[in-house]
Short mmCIF file of C-alpha atoms in Angstrom, two decimals:
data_model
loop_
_atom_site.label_atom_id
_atom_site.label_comp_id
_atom_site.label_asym_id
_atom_site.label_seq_id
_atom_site.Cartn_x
_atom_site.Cartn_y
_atom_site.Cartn_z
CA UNK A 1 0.37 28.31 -47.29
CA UNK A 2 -2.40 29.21 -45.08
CA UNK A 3 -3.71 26.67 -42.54
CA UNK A 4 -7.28 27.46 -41.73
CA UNK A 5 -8.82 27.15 -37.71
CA UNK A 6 -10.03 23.87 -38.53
CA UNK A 7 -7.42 22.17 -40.27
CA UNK A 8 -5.32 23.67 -36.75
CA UNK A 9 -7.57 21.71 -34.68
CA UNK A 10 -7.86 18.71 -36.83
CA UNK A 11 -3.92 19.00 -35.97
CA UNK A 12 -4.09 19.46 -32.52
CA UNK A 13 -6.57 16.72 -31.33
CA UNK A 14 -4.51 13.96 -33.66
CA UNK A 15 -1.51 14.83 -31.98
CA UNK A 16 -3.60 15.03 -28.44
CA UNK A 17 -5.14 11.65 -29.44
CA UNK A 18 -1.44 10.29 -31.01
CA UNK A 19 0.23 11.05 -27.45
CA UNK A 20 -3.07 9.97 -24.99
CA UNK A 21 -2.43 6.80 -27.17
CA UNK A 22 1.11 6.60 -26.62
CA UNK A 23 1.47 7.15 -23.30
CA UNK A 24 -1.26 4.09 -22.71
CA UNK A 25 0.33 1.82 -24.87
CA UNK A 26 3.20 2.44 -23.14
CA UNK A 27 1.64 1.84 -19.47
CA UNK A 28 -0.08 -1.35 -21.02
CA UNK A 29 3.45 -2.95 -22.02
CA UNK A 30 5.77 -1.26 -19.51
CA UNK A 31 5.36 1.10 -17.31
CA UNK A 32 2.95 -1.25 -14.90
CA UNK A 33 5.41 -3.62 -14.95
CA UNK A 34 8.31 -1.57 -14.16
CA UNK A 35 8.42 -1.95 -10.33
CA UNK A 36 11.17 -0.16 -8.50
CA UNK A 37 11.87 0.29 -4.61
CA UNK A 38 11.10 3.43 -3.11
CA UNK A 39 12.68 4.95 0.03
CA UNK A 40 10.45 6.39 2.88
CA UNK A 41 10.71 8.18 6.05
CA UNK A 42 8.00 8.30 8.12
CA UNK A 43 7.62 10.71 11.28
CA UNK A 44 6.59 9.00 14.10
CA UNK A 45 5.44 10.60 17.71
CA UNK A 46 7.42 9.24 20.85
CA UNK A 47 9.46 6.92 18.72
CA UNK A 48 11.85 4.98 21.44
CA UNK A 49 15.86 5.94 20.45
CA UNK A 50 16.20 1.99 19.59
CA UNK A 51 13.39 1.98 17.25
CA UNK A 52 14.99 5.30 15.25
CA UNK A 53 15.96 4.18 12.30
CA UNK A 54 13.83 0.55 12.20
CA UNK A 55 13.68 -0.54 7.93
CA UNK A 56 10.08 -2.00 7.03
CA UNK A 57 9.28 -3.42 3.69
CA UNK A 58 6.10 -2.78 2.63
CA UNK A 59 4.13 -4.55 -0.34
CA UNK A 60 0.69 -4.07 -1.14
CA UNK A 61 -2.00 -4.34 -4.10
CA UNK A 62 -0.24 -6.96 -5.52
CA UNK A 63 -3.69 -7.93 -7.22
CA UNK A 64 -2.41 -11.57 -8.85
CA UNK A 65 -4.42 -12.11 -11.55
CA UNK A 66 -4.61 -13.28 -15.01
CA UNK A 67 -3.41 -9.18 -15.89
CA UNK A 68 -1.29 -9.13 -13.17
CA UNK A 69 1.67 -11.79 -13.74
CA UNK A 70 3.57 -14.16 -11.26
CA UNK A 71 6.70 -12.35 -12.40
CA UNK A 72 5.64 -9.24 -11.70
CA UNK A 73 5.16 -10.59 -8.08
CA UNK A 74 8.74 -12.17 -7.98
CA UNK A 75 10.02 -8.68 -8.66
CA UNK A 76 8.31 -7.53 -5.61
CA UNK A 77 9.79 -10.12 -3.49
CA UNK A 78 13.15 -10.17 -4.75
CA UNK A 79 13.34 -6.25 -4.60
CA UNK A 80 12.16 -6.54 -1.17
CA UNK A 81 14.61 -9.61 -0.44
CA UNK A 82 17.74 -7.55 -1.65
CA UNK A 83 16.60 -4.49 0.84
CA UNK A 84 17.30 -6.25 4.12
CA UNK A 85 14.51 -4.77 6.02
CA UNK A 86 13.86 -5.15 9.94
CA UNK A 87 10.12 -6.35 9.14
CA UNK A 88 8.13 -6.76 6.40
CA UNK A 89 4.32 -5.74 5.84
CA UNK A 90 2.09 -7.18 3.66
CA UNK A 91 -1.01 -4.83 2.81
CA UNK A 92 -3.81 -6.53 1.23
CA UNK A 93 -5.22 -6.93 -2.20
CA UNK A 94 -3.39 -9.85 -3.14
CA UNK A 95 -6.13 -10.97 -5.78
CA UNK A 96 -8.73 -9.09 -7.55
CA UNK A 97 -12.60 -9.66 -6.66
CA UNK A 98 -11.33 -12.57 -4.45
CA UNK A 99 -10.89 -14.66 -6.98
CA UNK A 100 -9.90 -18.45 -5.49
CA UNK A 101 -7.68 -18.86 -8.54
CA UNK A 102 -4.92 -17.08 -7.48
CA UNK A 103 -5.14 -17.22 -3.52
CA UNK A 104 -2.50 -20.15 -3.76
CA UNK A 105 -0.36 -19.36 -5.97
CA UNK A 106 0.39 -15.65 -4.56
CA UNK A 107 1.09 -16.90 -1.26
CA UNK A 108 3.30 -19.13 -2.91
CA UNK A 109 4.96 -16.40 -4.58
CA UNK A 110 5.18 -14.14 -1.47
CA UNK A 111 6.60 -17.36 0.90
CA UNK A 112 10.11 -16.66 0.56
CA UNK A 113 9.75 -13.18 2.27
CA UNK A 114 11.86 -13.37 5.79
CA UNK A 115 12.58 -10.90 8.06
CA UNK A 116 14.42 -10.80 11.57
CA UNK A 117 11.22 -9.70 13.35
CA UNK A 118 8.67 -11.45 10.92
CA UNK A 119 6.48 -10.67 8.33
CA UNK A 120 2.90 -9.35 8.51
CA UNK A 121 -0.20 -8.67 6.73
CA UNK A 122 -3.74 -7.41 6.55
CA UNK A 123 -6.39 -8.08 4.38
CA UNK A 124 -7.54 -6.09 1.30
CA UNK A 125 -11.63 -5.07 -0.19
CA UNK A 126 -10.38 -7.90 -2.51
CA UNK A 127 -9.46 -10.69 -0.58
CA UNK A 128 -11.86 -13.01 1.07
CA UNK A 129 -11.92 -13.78 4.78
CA UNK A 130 -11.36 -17.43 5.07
CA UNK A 131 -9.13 -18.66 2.30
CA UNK A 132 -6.80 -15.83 1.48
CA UNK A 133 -5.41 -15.83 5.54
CA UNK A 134 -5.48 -19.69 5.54
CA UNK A 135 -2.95 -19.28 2.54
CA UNK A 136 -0.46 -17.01 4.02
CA UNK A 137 -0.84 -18.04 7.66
CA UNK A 138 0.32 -21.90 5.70
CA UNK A 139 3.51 -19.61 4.82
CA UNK A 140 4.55 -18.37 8.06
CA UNK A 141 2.94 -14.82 7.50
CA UNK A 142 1.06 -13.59 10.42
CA UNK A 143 -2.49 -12.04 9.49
CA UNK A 144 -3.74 -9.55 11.40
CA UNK A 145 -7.71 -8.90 10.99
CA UNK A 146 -8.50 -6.41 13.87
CA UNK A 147 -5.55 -7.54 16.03
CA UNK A 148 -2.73 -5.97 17.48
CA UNK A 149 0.81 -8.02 18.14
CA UNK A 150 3.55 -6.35 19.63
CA UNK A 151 7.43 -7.03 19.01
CA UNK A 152 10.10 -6.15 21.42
CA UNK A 153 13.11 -4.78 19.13
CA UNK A 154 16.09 -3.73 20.76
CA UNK A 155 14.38 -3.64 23.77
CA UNK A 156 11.53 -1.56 22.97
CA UNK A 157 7.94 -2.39 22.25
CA UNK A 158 6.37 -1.90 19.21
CA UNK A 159 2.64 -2.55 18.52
CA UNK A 160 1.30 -3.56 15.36
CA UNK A 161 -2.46 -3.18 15.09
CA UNK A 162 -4.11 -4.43 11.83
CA UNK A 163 -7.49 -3.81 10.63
CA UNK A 164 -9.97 -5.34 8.06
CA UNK A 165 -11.23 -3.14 5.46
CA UNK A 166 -14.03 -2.46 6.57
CA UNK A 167 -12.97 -1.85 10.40
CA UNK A 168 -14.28 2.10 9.65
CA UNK A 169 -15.43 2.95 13.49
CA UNK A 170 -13.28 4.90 15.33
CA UNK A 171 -14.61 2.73 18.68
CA UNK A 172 -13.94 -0.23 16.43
CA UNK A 173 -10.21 0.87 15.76
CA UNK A 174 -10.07 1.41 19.45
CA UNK A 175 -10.80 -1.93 20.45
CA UNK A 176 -8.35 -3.19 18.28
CA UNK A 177 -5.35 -0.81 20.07
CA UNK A 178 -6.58 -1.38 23.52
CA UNK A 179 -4.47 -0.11 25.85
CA UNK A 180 -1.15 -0.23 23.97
CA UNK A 181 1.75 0.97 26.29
CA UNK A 182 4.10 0.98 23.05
CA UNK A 183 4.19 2.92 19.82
CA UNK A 184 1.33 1.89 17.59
CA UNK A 185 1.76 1.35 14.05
CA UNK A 186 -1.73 0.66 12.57
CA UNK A 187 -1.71 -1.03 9.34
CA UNK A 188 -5.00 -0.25 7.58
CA UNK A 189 -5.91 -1.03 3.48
CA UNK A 190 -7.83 2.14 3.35
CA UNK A 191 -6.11 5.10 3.84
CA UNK A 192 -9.28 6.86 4.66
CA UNK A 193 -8.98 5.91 8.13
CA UNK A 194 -6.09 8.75 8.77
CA UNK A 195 -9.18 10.39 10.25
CA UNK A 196 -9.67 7.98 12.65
CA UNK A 197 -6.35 6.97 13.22
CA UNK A 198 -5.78 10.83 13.98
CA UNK A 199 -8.63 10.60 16.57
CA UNK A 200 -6.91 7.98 18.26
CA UNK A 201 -3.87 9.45 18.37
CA UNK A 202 -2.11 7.26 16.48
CA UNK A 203 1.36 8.36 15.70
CA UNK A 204 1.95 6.08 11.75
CA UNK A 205 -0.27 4.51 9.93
CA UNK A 206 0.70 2.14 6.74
CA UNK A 207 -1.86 2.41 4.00
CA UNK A 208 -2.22 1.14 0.36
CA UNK A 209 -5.59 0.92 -1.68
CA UNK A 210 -4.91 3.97 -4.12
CA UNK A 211 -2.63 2.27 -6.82
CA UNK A 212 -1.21 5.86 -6.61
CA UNK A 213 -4.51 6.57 -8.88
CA UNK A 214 -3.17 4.55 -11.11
CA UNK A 215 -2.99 6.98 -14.06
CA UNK A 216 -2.01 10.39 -13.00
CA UNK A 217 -2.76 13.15 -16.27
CA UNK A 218 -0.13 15.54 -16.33
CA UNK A 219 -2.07 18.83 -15.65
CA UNK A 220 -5.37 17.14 -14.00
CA UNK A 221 -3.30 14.36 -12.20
CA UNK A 222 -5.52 11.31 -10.98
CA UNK A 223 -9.21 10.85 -11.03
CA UNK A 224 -8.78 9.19 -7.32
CA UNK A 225 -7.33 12.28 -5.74
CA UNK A 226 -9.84 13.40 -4.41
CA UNK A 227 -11.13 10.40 -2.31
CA UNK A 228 -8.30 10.10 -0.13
CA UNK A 229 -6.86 12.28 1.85
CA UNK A 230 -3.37 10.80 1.08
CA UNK A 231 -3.06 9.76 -2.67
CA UNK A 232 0.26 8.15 -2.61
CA UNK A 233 3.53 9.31 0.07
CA UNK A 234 3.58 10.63 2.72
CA UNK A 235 0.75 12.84 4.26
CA UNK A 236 -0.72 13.65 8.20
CA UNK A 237 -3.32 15.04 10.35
CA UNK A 238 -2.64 16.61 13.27
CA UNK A 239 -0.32 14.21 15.32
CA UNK A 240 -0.78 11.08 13.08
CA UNK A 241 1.89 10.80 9.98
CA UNK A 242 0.57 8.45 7.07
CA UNK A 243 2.81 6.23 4.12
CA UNK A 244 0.66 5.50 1.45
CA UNK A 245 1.91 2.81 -1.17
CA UNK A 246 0.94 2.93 -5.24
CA UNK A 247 1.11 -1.02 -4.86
CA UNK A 248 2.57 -3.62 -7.31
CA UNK A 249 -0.96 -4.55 -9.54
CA UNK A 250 -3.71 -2.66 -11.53
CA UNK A 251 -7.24 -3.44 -11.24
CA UNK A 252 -10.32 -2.78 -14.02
CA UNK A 253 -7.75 -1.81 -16.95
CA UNK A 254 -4.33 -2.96 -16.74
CA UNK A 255 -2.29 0.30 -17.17
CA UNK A 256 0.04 2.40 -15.41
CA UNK A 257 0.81 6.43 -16.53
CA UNK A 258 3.18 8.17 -14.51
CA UNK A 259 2.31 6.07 -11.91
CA UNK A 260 4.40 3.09 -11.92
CA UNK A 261 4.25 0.74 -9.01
CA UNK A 262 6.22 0.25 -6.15
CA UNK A 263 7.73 -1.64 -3.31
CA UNK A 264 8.28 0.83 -0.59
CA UNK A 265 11.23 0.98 2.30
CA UNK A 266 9.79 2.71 4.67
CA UNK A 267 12.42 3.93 7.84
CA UNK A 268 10.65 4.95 11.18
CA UNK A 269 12.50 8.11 12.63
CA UNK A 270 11.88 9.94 15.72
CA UNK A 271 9.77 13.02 14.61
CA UNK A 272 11.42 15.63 16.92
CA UNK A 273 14.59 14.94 14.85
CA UNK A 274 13.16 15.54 11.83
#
């Protein structure tokens, strides 16, 4: 039997349609929910030989919320538990649109996390400036809004300098590393300051903000990509080496395709010996 063009196409777009369907249904009911660790290296410039090898966890875009679920946010924080790692960072977006509903309750959910040298966070485009830090500083997690701490591991320094979203200035970013005699490690939501970061010759940066895109289409691959100069890994400019995390939540539709969200182990190493 003949098919005739049309009837072809009628064929094709139903089974285009059928799989565009499938694949969201299936990011709707699992694949956002399926959070696994990932394992990252992450060159860093003048690394000390004690800090080689130095394990952070790093969560971000948990985005609590009434389509993100507490259990979800367990997951995270038992993954990260099991991991062991040196320090834990916390990268922002821990509601969506700031909403006061859930500022408790996820820095309930994120209290357990413990560390040996602490745990640490920034804040997100989505969390407010007053209530969201109040809640985590109550749990013992440090917030830094452009501020810089440094730890002495092993007997080396190492700086942490974390800035607020919209911290954009590259003189502004200065002022926040000072005069830093240790290895920086900025920790910044966007990771749109690379540029900057780069500038300032800032050896690693920790970023989050992307979701990954979100949904990557196999062939096109995500809307986002082109925003960022680092979609999701690993990524650098000139001197400065960049981790990018897809996150734990979703925001504006909850789905995940081919995207599915992560905690992230991310291991400093000395970049000559990569």
């Amino acid at each position: 039997m003949l098919v005739t063009r049309r009837a072809a196409l009628r064929g094709i777009v139903a089974t285009t349609v059928g799989a565009v369907t499938g694949a969201g249904a299936y990011g709707v009911a699992y694949e956002r929910h399926h959070i696994g660790t990932t394992d990252a290296t992450l060159p860093v410039s003048g690394l000390p030989n004690a800090l080689d090898g130095l394990r952070i966890g790093f969560v971000t875009d948990i985005h609590h919320s009434a389509m993100v679920a507490a259990e979800d946010v367990r997951t995270a924080v038992d993954l990260v538990t099991a991991a062991r790692p040196d320090l834990i960072v916390l990268g922002g977006d821990y509601v969506t649109w700031g909403d006061r509903t859930f500022v408790g309750p996820v820095a309930e959910l994120l209290g357990p996390l413990t560390a040996p040298h602490g745990v640490f966070a920034i804040l997100g485009n989505h969390d407010d400036d007053r209530d969201m830090p109040a809640a985590l500083t109550a749990k013992g997690i440090q917030v830094l809004r452009d501020a810089r701490t440094r730890l002495e591991i092993h007997g080396e320094g190492l700086e942490l300098a974390g800035i607020r979203f919209w911290t954009r200035k590259t003189s502004d970013i200065a002022r926040v590393i000072g005069r830093a005699r240790d290895t920086v490690l900025l920790l910044a939501h966007d990771p749109r300051r690379l540029d900057e970061a780069a500038d300032l010759d800032v050896p690693a940066v920790l970023s989050g903000h992307t979701h990954g895109g979100q949904v990557v289409i196999p062939g096109v691959g995500a809307i986002a990509r082109r925003r960022f100069p680092v979609l999701s890994g690993l990524g650098s400019r000139d001197n400065t080496w960049m981790f990018v995390s897809r996150g734990i939540g979703t925001v504006y539709v909850p789905i995940r395709i081919n995207c599915p969200p992560e905690v992230a182990i991310v291991t400093l190493k000395r970049k000559s010996e990569i």
